[in-house]
XYZ file of C-alpha atoms in Angstrom:
659
model
C 6.188 22.391 -33.602
C 4.670 20.733 -30.531
C 2.851 18.251 -32.753
C 6.157 17.396 -34.436
C 7.688 16.721 -31.018
C 4.839 14.318 -30.266
C 5.559 12.513 -33.532
C 9.255 12.275 -32.613
C 8.323 10.752 -29.252
C 5.992 8.281 -30.939
C 8.594 7.351 -33.554
C 11.303 6.696 -30.957
C 8.920 4.669 -28.811
C 7.993 2.634 -31.890
C 11.694 1.919 -32.456
C 11.986 0.714 -28.866
C 8.785 -1.328 -29.098
C 9.887 -3.120 -32.264
C 13.373 -3.735 -30.844
C 11.871 -5.236 -27.685
C 9.449 -7.343 -29.716
C 12.192 -8.510 -32.110
C 14.457 -9.700 -29.323
C 11.553 -11.151 -27.349
C 10.295 -13.158 -30.318
C 13.768 -14.587 -30.871
C 14.073 -15.642 -27.222
C 10.542 -17.048 -27.106
C 11.185 -19.111 -30.231
C 14.316 -20.555 -28.646
C 12.766 -20.998 -25.216
C 9.441 -22.474 -26.320
C 10.245 -24.408 -29.516
C 7.451 -26.892 -28.849
C 5.028 -24.289 -30.173
C 2.816 -21.684 -28.615
C -0.087 -20.012 -30.344
C 0.597 -16.733 -32.089
C -1.725 -15.058 -29.595
C 0.398 -16.210 -26.645
C 3.582 -15.366 -28.454
C 2.967 -11.611 -28.301
C 2.688 -10.953 -24.512
C 5.387 -13.511 -23.674
C 7.768 -12.005 -26.241
C 7.095 -8.448 -25.087
C 7.592 -9.506 -21.477
C 10.909 -11.217 -22.187
C 12.032 -8.358 -24.420
C 11.370 -5.711 -21.785
C 13.318 -7.732 -19.222
C 16.357 -8.032 -21.479
C 16.385 -4.364 -22.496
C 15.869 -3.176 -18.908
C 18.731 -5.279 -17.572
C 20.932 -4.273 -20.504
C 20.358 -0.608 -19.593
C 21.165 -1.461 -15.962
C 24.466 -3.021 -17.039
C 25.331 -0.063 -19.266
C 24.545 2.307 -16.407
C 26.698 0.439 -13.903
C 29.553 0.493 -16.433
C 29.132 4.261 -16.842
C 28.098 3.996 -20.495
C 24.875 5.980 -20.408
C 25.089 7.743 -23.747
C 22.568 8.146 -26.542
C 24.833 6.403 -29.068
C 25.196 3.372 -26.805
C 21.420 3.153 -26.432
C 20.977 3.104 -30.200
C 23.582 0.341 -30.418
C 21.551 -1.631 -27.864
C 18.400 -1.238 -29.962
C 20.354 -2.222 -33.065
C 21.548 -5.369 -31.317
C 17.941 -6.304 -30.515
C 16.983 -5.832 -34.157
C 19.945 -7.930 -35.290
C 19.028 -10.805 -32.977
C 15.404 -10.652 -34.080
C 16.290 -10.525 -37.776
C 18.693 -13.448 -37.471
C 16.029 -15.531 -35.771
C 13.467 -14.499 -38.386
C 15.726 -15.752 -41.183
C 16.041 -19.106 -39.411
C 12.417 -19.108 -38.241
C 10.538 -22.391 -38.457
C 7.614 -22.666 -36.112
C 6.017 -25.815 -34.785
C 2.432 -25.208 -33.687
C 0.451 -27.451 -31.374
C -2.936 -25.801 -31.943
C -4.502 -24.838 -35.254
C -6.185 -22.060 -33.283
C -5.720 -20.984 -29.652
C -9.441 -21.202 -28.797
C -12.283 -23.602 -29.475
C -14.433 -20.544 -30.195
C -13.868 -18.132 -33.044
C -14.439 -14.419 -33.488
C -17.616 -15.202 -35.432
C -19.027 -17.000 -32.391
C -18.861 -13.836 -30.273
C -22.143 -11.841 -30.040
C -22.239 -8.315 -31.444
C -22.422 -6.619 -28.028
C -19.299 -8.410 -26.846
C -17.509 -7.346 -30.020
C -18.507 -3.784 -29.137
C -16.787 -4.304 -25.765
C -13.565 -5.106 -27.602
C -13.789 -1.938 -29.688
C -14.483 0.177 -26.595
C -11.438 -1.339 -24.870
C -9.366 -0.423 -27.926
C -10.677 3.147 -27.637
C -9.653 3.219 -23.960
C -6.177 1.994 -24.853
C -5.772 4.565 -27.609
C -6.904 7.384 -25.329
C -4.497 6.226 -22.606
C -1.688 6.215 -25.167
C -2.485 9.801 -26.189
C -2.529 11.020 -22.589
C 1.001 9.683 -22.077
C 2.184 12.699 -24.078
C 1.035 15.061 -21.309
C 4.021 15.893 -19.059
C 3.788 14.683 -15.439
C 2.351 17.005 -12.800
C 2.095 16.962 -9.016
C -1.639 16.266 -9.070
C -1.231 13.257 -11.373
C 2.239 11.834 -10.724
C 3.807 12.770 -7.403
C 5.897 9.604 -7.362
C 7.083 10.126 -10.943
C 8.340 13.618 -10.138
C 9.830 12.339 -6.899
C 11.645 9.194 -8.025
C 10.193 7.035 -10.833
C 11.410 9.573 -13.393
C 13.596 11.772 -11.204
C 16.083 9.039 -10.255
C 16.637 7.840 -13.863
C 17.151 11.483 -14.855
C 19.857 11.878 -12.211
C 21.536 8.741 -13.565
C 21.487 10.200 -17.071
C 22.893 13.547 -15.927
C 25.809 11.694 -14.308
C 26.201 9.293 -17.232
C 26.096 6.316 -14.889
C 24.035 4.495 -12.289
C 25.412 5.451 -8.899
C 24.463 5.494 -5.237
C 21.952 8.252 -4.494
C 21.986 8.691 -0.713
C 19.261 11.290 -0.238
C 16.283 9.147 -1.313
C 15.435 5.700 0.011
C 13.249 5.283 -3.092
C 16.417 5.186 -5.195
C 17.249 1.816 -3.646
C 13.990 0.149 -4.701
C 14.166 -2.487 -7.479
C 13.990 -0.546 -10.743
C 13.512 -2.863 -13.699
C 10.720 -0.687 -15.121
C 12.672 2.513 -14.426
C 15.514 1.227 -16.605
C 13.093 1.398 -19.527
C 12.176 4.920 -18.434
C 15.891 5.738 -18.401
C 16.099 4.472 -21.978
C 13.190 6.698 -22.988
C 14.563 9.783 -21.233
C 18.010 9.202 -22.714
C 16.820 8.796 -26.299
C 15.073 12.172 -26.035
C 17.962 13.855 -24.264
C 15.699 14.566 -21.258
C 13.466 16.765 -23.433
C 10.344 14.680 -22.874
C 8.960 12.077 -20.500
C 6.476 10.731 -23.051
C 8.505 7.670 -24.086
C 9.011 6.702 -20.448
C 5.275 6.948 -19.801
C 4.524 4.984 -22.967
C 6.576 2.100 -21.580
C 4.174 1.881 -18.634
C 1.279 2.042 -21.078
C 2.916 -0.890 -22.888
C 2.715 -2.915 -19.673
C -1.007 -2.053 -19.581
C -1.290 -3.698 -23.002
C 0.745 -6.718 -21.892
C -1.607 -7.213 -18.931
C -4.619 -7.215 -21.244
C -3.000 -9.507 -23.814
C -2.053 -11.986 -21.097
C -5.575 -11.971 -19.672
C -7.030 -12.412 -23.149
C -4.915 -15.557 -23.582
C -5.930 -17.055 -20.233
C -8.720 -19.168 -21.640
C -6.117 -21.183 -23.562
C -5.016 -22.721 -20.255
C -8.563 -23.790 -19.335
C -10.250 -26.966 -20.501
C -12.284 -26.026 -23.548
C -9.885 -23.165 -24.377
C -12.496 -20.446 -23.811
C -12.142 -17.235 -25.805
C -14.948 -15.617 -23.812
C -13.153 -16.103 -20.470
C -10.171 -14.083 -21.654
C -12.360 -11.495 -23.356
C -14.386 -10.771 -20.210
C -11.243 -10.768 -18.042
C -9.633 -8.227 -20.369
C -12.707 -5.998 -20.471
C -12.996 -6.114 -16.682
C -9.339 -5.166 -16.123
C -9.353 -2.385 -18.728
C -12.573 -0.907 -17.332
C -11.152 -0.296 -13.850
C -10.521 3.479 -13.644
C -7.342 2.929 -11.625
C -5.763 0.821 -14.391
C -6.494 3.469 -17.023
C -5.072 6.157 -14.757
C -1.922 4.117 -14.118
C -1.447 3.546 -17.851
C -1.057 7.304 -18.347
C 1.693 7.613 -15.714
C 5.318 6.577 -15.289
C 4.581 4.451 -12.226
C 5.571 0.763 -12.016
C 2.486 -1.061 -10.755
C 1.321 -2.172 -14.192
C 4.810 -3.509 -14.902
C 4.627 -5.577 -11.718
C 1.125 -6.723 -12.662
C 2.210 -7.727 -16.175
C 5.177 -9.811 -14.998
C 3.085 -11.399 -12.245
C 0.291 -12.369 -14.629
C 2.802 -13.797 -17.110
C 4.357 -15.887 -14.329
C 0.988 -17.263 -13.223
C -0.088 -17.803 -16.830
C 3.056 -19.859 -17.504
C 2.292 -22.046 -14.473
C -1.276 -22.492 -15.715
C -0.027 -23.424 -19.180
C 2.323 -25.998 -17.665
C -0.727 -27.653 -16.156
C -2.578 -27.734 -19.489
C 0.532 -28.578 -21.526
C 3.108 -30.243 -19.210
C 6.293 -29.114 -20.890
C 9.088 -28.164 -18.488
C 9.868 -25.021 -20.498
C 6.763 -23.381 -19.041
C 8.321 -23.674 -15.573
C 11.419 -21.862 -16.839
C 9.251 -19.084 -18.275
C 7.420 -18.807 -14.951
C 10.757 -18.509 -13.141
C 11.917 -15.722 -15.460
C 8.804 -13.656 -14.865
C 8.811 -14.342 -11.113
C 12.346 -12.935 -10.998
C 11.296 -9.923 -13.068
C 8.413 -9.287 -10.653
C 10.805 -9.231 -7.695
C 13.112 -7.013 -9.743
C 10.321 -4.518 -10.337
C 9.043 -4.059 -6.798
C 9.738 -5.611 -3.407
C 6.202 -7.003 -3.279
C 7.105 -9.040 -6.367
C 9.035 -11.333 -4.012
C 5.641 -12.912 -3.362
C 5.846 -14.510 -6.830
C 9.159 -16.175 -6.018
C 7.633 -17.394 -2.768
C 4.659 -18.865 -4.640
C 6.699 -20.354 -7.480
C 7.655 -23.569 -5.667
C 4.305 -24.453 -3.995
C 2.282 -23.571 -7.097
C 4.791 -25.402 -9.283
C 4.518 -28.527 -7.117
C 0.730 -28.299 -7.222
C 0.796 -27.959 -11.020
C 3.089 -30.988 -11.349
C 0.840 -33.125 -9.158
C -2.332 -32.051 -10.958
C -0.756 -32.632 -14.372
C 0.906 -35.887 -13.318
C 4.191 -34.581 -14.692
C 7.010 -34.445 -12.097
C 9.612 -31.957 -13.287
C 11.519 -31.408 -10.043
C 14.817 -30.508 -11.656
C 13.242 -27.908 -13.920
C 11.269 -26.407 -11.028
C 14.537 -26.057 -9.102
C 16.168 -24.447 -12.144
C 13.209 -22.086 -12.534
C 13.499 -21.025 -8.892
C 17.234 -20.450 -9.287
C 16.614 -18.372 -12.422
C 14.050 -16.280 -10.534
C 16.587 -15.479 -7.810
C 19.308 -14.718 -10.371
C 17.107 -12.291 -12.326
C 15.959 -10.492 -9.180
C 19.389 -10.487 -7.513
C 21.126 -7.469 -9.144
C 18.864 -5.033 -7.305
C 19.259 -6.752 -3.947
C 23.025 -7.210 -4.303
C 23.344 -3.546 -5.298
C 21.430 -2.521 -2.196
C 23.557 -4.744 0.017
C 26.765 -3.247 -1.394
C 25.559 0.358 -1.217
C 23.475 0.382 1.973
C 24.250 -2.875 3.780
C 20.585 -3.906 3.525
C 19.350 -5.881 0.476
C 15.738 -4.746 1.003
C 16.503 -1.169 2.069
C 14.779 0.690 3.699
C 12.660 -2.198 4.999
C 13.618 -4.666 7.738
C 15.748 -1.922 9.314
C 15.442 -3.458 12.775
C 17.104 -6.635 11.483
C 19.395 -5.522 8.660
C 20.080 -1.868 9.495
C 20.906 0.429 6.561
C 23.054 3.375 5.533
C 21.726 6.950 5.964
C 18.625 5.663 7.758
C 17.468 5.531 11.372
C 15.040 3.575 13.492
C 12.819 6.652 13.770
C 12.746 7.103 9.983
C 11.846 3.450 9.525
C 9.002 3.701 12.030
C 7.694 6.910 10.458
C 7.757 5.341 7.001
C 5.869 2.256 8.186
C 3.245 4.341 9.974
C 2.864 6.575 6.927
C 2.024 3.570 4.752
C -0.382 2.107 7.290
C -2.349 5.321 7.709
C -4.175 4.773 4.429
C -7.492 2.962 4.418
C -9.280 1.667 7.472
C -8.794 -0.796 10.267
C -7.159 -4.207 10.100
C -9.950 -6.160 11.779
C -12.135 -8.911 10.322
C -15.231 -6.724 9.900
C -13.275 -4.181 7.887
C -11.864 -7.018 5.790
C -15.389 -8.120 4.857
C -16.415 -4.538 4.138
C -13.419 -3.668 1.938
C -15.209 -4.352 -1.393
C -18.059 -2.042 -0.388
C -15.747 0.671 0.919
C -13.569 0.574 -2.181
C -16.454 0.535 -4.643
C -18.970 2.831 -2.970
C -17.384 5.051 -0.336
C -13.860 5.853 -1.439
C -14.296 8.513 -4.109
C -17.381 10.183 -5.526
C -16.056 12.438 -8.244
C -13.738 14.453 -6.084
C -15.483 14.033 -2.745
C -14.331 11.358 -0.331
C -17.438 9.993 1.370
C -15.601 8.869 4.533
C -18.535 6.623 5.392
C -17.136 3.241 6.281
C -18.499 -0.172 7.014
C -16.151 -1.569 9.604
C -13.607 0.380 11.610
C -11.830 3.496 10.401
C -9.369 5.678 12.244
C -11.237 8.575 13.768
C -10.123 12.133 14.384
C -7.294 12.163 16.883
C -6.139 8.632 16.063
C -4.583 9.484 12.709
C -1.871 12.132 12.446
C -2.553 12.703 8.754
C -6.342 12.977 8.553
C -6.331 13.438 4.785
C -5.265 9.785 4.497
C -7.833 8.257 6.830
C -10.631 6.357 5.173
C -8.985 6.768 1.764
C -7.068 4.465 -0.544
C -5.024 7.162 -2.271
C -3.525 10.611 -1.785
C -6.278 12.452 -3.627
C -10.022 12.382 -4.138
C -10.285 11.692 -7.852
C -12.725 9.495 -9.792
C -9.778 7.974 -11.652
C -8.369 6.614 -8.387
C -11.109 4.049 -7.874
C -12.281 0.633 -9.056
C -15.905 1.676 -9.801
C -18.819 -0.676 -9.145
C -17.973 -3.551 -11.496
C -15.932 -5.680 -9.031
C -18.664 -5.400 -6.410
C -21.310 -6.319 -8.985
C -19.515 -9.325 -10.500
C -17.625 -10.856 -7.567
C -20.671 -12.346 -5.777
C -21.985 -13.923 -8.975
C -18.564 -15.384 -9.766
C -18.377 -16.831 -6.257
C -21.852 -18.277 -6.716
C -20.689 -20.010 -9.902
C -18.301 -22.123 -7.796
C -21.359 -23.891 -6.362
C -22.183 -25.240 -9.806
C -18.737 -26.010 -11.197
C -15.287 -26.777 -9.805
C -12.686 -24.080 -10.289
C -10.197 -24.926 -13.045
C -6.535 -25.004 -12.069
C -5.818 -21.995 -14.312
C -8.353 -19.966 -12.305
C -7.356 -21.318 -8.893
C -3.718 -20.245 -9.329
C -4.421 -16.497 -9.720
C -6.996 -16.663 -6.915
C -4.363 -17.984 -4.485
C -1.917 -15.288 -5.578
C -4.660 -12.677 -5.197
C -5.379 -13.787 -1.635
C -1.690 -13.553 -0.737
C -1.412 -10.054 -2.159
C -4.623 -8.929 -0.545
C -3.510 -10.189 2.871
C -0.304 -8.151 2.633
C -2.227 -5.123 1.364
C -4.792 -5.281 4.147
C -2.172 -5.523 6.903
C 0.509 -3.183 5.559
C -0.470 -0.497 3.046
C -4.074 -0.035 1.932
C -3.046 2.050 -1.038
C -5.175 1.317 -4.095
C -2.509 0.976 -6.773
C -0.577 -1.493 -4.616
C -3.523 -3.813 -5.195
C -3.210 -3.825 -9.003
C -1.587 -7.296 -9.266
C -4.425 -8.687 -7.144
C -6.962 -6.947 -9.388
C -5.257 -8.542 -12.383
C -5.695 -11.949 -10.745
C -9.284 -11.090 -9.852
C -9.925 -10.394 -13.536
C -9.315 -14.067 -14.338
C -11.822 -15.154 -11.696
C -14.386 -12.612 -12.926
C -13.805 -13.739 -16.508
C -14.451 -17.355 -15.550
C -17.524 -16.594 -13.416
C -19.118 -14.157 -15.859
C -18.584 -16.612 -18.711
C -20.575 -19.230 -16.805
C -23.495 -16.828 -16.355
C -23.317 -15.676 -19.974
C -24.010 -19.289 -20.952
C -26.584 -20.139 -18.267
C -29.777 -18.720 -19.706
C -31.379 -15.678 -21.292
C -32.029 -13.710 -18.089
C -28.567 -14.186 -16.580
C -26.990 -13.462 -19.967
C -28.869 -10.169 -20.332
C -28.135 -9.036 -16.760
C -24.441 -9.908 -17.047
C -24.081 -8.111 -20.380
C -25.857 -5.012 -19.090
C -23.645 -4.937 -15.982
C -20.391 -5.259 -17.926
C -21.549 -2.724 -20.523
C -22.444 -0.220 -17.796
C -19.032 -0.668 -16.174
C -17.278 -0.135 -19.482
C -19.303 2.980 -20.291
C -18.536 4.367 -16.832
C -14.828 3.710 -17.418
C -14.937 5.662 -20.686
C -16.776 8.500 -18.946
C -14.078 8.682 -16.243
C -11.325 8.481 -18.873
C -12.852 11.388 -20.796
C -13.114 13.338 -17.537
C -9.384 12.792 -17.007
C -8.693 13.830 -20.610
C -10.423 17.162 -20.049
C -9.165 18.004 -16.551
C -6.037 16.272 -15.252
C -4.299 15.470 -18.541
C -5.888 17.751 -21.142
C -6.154 16.245 -24.603
C -5.067 19.522 -26.313
C -1.704 19.178 -24.546
C -1.442 15.532 -25.554
C -1.862 16.269 -29.265
C 0.377 19.341 -29.234
C -2.210 22.124 -29.503
C -0.872 23.474 -26.197
C 2.857 23.368 -25.456
C 4.272 21.464 -22.509
C 5.729 24.684 -21.092
C 2.407 26.548 -21.194
C 0.639 23.648 -19.528
C 3.267 23.145 -16.819
C 3.406 26.836 -15.883
C -0.290 26.618 -15.046
C -0.664 23.053 -13.772
C 2.643 22.230 -12.057
C 3.602 24.323 -8.973
C 7.263 23.251 -9.086
C 7.825 24.060 -12.753
C 8.394 27.811 -12.346
C 10.991 27.059 -9.689
C 12.694 24.657 -12.069
C 12.626 27.204 -14.898
C 14.516 29.727 -12.786
C 16.961 27.093 -11.527
C 17.727 25.806 -15.022
C 18.151 29.268 -16.558
C 19.767 31.304 -13.775
C 21.923 28.928 -11.730
C 25.374 27.739 -12.880
C 25.597 24.180 -14.217
C 27.834 23.136 -11.323
C 25.280 24.235 -8.745
C 24.251 21.837 -5.991
C 20.782 22.449 -4.565
C 19.412 21.468 -1.162
C 15.609 21.240 -1.216
C 13.260 21.621 1.748
C 9.582 20.700 1.583
C 9.983 19.971 -2.119
C 11.003 16.367 -2.891
C 9.975 16.764 -6.543
C 13.124 17.379 -8.548
C 12.359 15.866 -11.936
C 12.277 19.207 -13.736
C 15.619 20.334 -12.264
C 18.564 20.122 -14.666
C 20.993 20.684 -11.793
C 22.274 18.379 -9.064
C 20.115 18.420 -5.956
C 19.263 16.429 -2.851
C 16.466 16.310 -0.314
C 17.763 18.072 2.783
C 14.766 17.549 5.096
C 15.721 15.675 8.243
C 13.127 12.941 7.685
C 14.576 11.709 4.384
C 18.184 10.840 5.215
C 21.141 11.514 7.533
C 23.269 13.539 5.118
C 22.985 16.659 7.281
C 23.860 16.188 10.967
C 20.982 18.180 12.433
C 21.646 16.924 15.950
C 24.832 19.031 16.064
C 23.379 22.236 14.548
C 22.754 25.162 16.893
C 22.753 28.194 14.589
C 22.473 29.392 11.003
C 26.262 29.225 10.630
C 26.266 25.591 11.729
C 23.590 24.770 9.156
C 25.435 26.562 6.370
C 28.665 24.787 7.300
C 26.812 21.487 6.895
C 25.549 22.626 3.512
C 29.050 23.636 2.471
C 30.390 20.243 3.527
C 28.001 18.704 1.006
C 28.857 21.237 -1.699
C 25.536 23.091 -1.530
C 25.468 26.371 -3.444
C 21.725 27.075 -3.394
C 18.639 26.191 -1.374
C 15.082 25.729 -2.649
C 12.364 25.954 0.006
C 8.620 25.501 -0.041
C 7.666 27.305 3.152
C 4.168 25.795 3.365
C 5.806 22.562 4.555
C 8.200 24.179 7.056
C 6.527 24.911 10.437
C 7.157 28.452 11.707
C 8.085 27.124 15.121
C 10.743 24.789 13.691
C 14.502 25.225 14.155
C 14.962 25.213 10.386
C 12.674 28.230 9.971
C 14.621 30.056 12.679
C 18.048 29.172 11.264
C 17.199 30.200 7.710
C 15.603 33.453 8.869
C 18.692 34.113 10.980
C 20.951 33.406 8.009
C 19.039 35.870 5.839
C 19.239 38.589 8.500
C 22.987 38.063 8.833
C 23.497 38.192 5.070
C 24.667 34.581 4.916
C 21.779 33.689 2.613
C 20.678 35.802 -0.331
C 17.228 35.613 -1.862
C 17.386 35.066 -5.628
C 13.736 34.334 -6.398
C 10.420 33.992 -4.628
C 6.858 33.327 -5.682
C 4.145 32.382 -3.238
C 5.543 29.969 -0.671
C 8.520 28.937 -2.805
C 11.900 30.612 -2.447
C 15.402 30.162 -3.862
C 18.426 31.249 -1.809
C 22.112 31.550 -2.591
C 24.344 30.131 0.147
C 27.265 31.424 2.157
C 28.681 34.491 0.445
C 29.573 36.147 3.789
C 30.226 33.007 5.821
C 33.926 33.786 6.255
C 33.295 37.271 7.660
């Protein structure tokens, strides 16, 4: 039965994939009628298709039309558009083939790389069928999947005041909403497969990059793809319902379009770049960097190509703002701050305070090491060698790192992620190949198509270094780095026998290591037997997910109209009841400054319609007022214990409040 459910998930995702591709192909044919190679057509079409479907789901949600039937109508519309375009399809092609090289020109070992990358992609796809857990996907359980689920339960997209994450741009999450809705919230697999799809789009875009370089090098794109796919962090991300690969895919497509404008100065490429820049900003706030780079990089491309297209660059910039704008306008209408919760000191924001804003900023900046120049130079070494050694953080830094007493949350200091896992790393390949790629610049001038992603990478890295040294936030920069590595490694692969052998051995070792780490993940974090249906989701979650047993009781024992206040447990994805985060650090829904007793607290709960409380006591200090008030409420009979296991407890609220 579990295997059948996996097949249902795969079938529905295939329907979505083909609908997205059908619509995307139709738009690409209309947008780029001058002819692109079939190889380029695929990532561009998938990118455009995902944007349309995501924004269509957003519109349906804002109209209150979130229903399974409506979603099928949307998919049917995509098929109809694609079929109509197929009937009228006449393609003009500029190139007989996208590359000057052919598959037959690629050495056997490099063909083996391609097959190993395909194995990695297939394994990542399988692991998407494992339900999300705290150890793997904290953010998915907290908001990437949890917020779309709340939208579906309400049948509409609405203001969610308890989580500032709900106000982030959510283009990718609209696809997750589609996946959750088609399965009636029974599975998160389709949602996770959408993020895996962005992993594929990243690789396809990188593979095409050589088309934009003089000589149209197949090997450049091949090495760039192998490098990106072999980073353990990218494989890990592809098995989650996060959004960083979506941001990376749209960013790479934007930069690729600018590079293609330089090699083929048709103004339509600027329009494509504008579309994907807008989608980047609509996926994550950091995607605004692409809109900021669109004009200067566009001007540079026009000057280098000798093709002034000022009007079309202006139109592309306008399109980028229009595509990104729904999320920022929504925030402005709902919170008063278009980039909520950021820029609070300037723009303010609903249900937020100056103290919360400061705490959030500090929390992000506690990851990693110092912000000085020495630490900047040492970052590649720290990331590659010292961050994670199969579950043990080395905490040995070159450069400055916050020492004991300087960092309130010591588990973050000297680390680039929440946990010590081999999957949350970049391995040794970047450190091994970056110096040689930089050395190649001494012998040959950087092509424009390689310079563009390098500039974007430097911009992203500067923000990352100063603000939030969290590894997955660096994924777009790693995507850009892949182009540079592909170019540099290609030069050494053609420089002589010794350099060719060393380069091939290095890349092969990195790829083998990536497969080893992926297999480790498939046997520990996301067990393959669960993925293929040999073990049920429920059996797995009862063992692996601490919040699942709480959710089981809530979903079976509490009335459907229940409203739950959670404390120390901002992971509500598995709840099928309405809930909100009640901790004082998340929002201002509960007026804690006016509470003096258990009765005051319960009155606040009642004002918000709370019927039950879920508490994880390990995150509630014993000396806190909340601990005292809840204990007082239980002694007075105002709160009744319904369930408890370990540190987690469920209480019923206010049965004797009127006495």
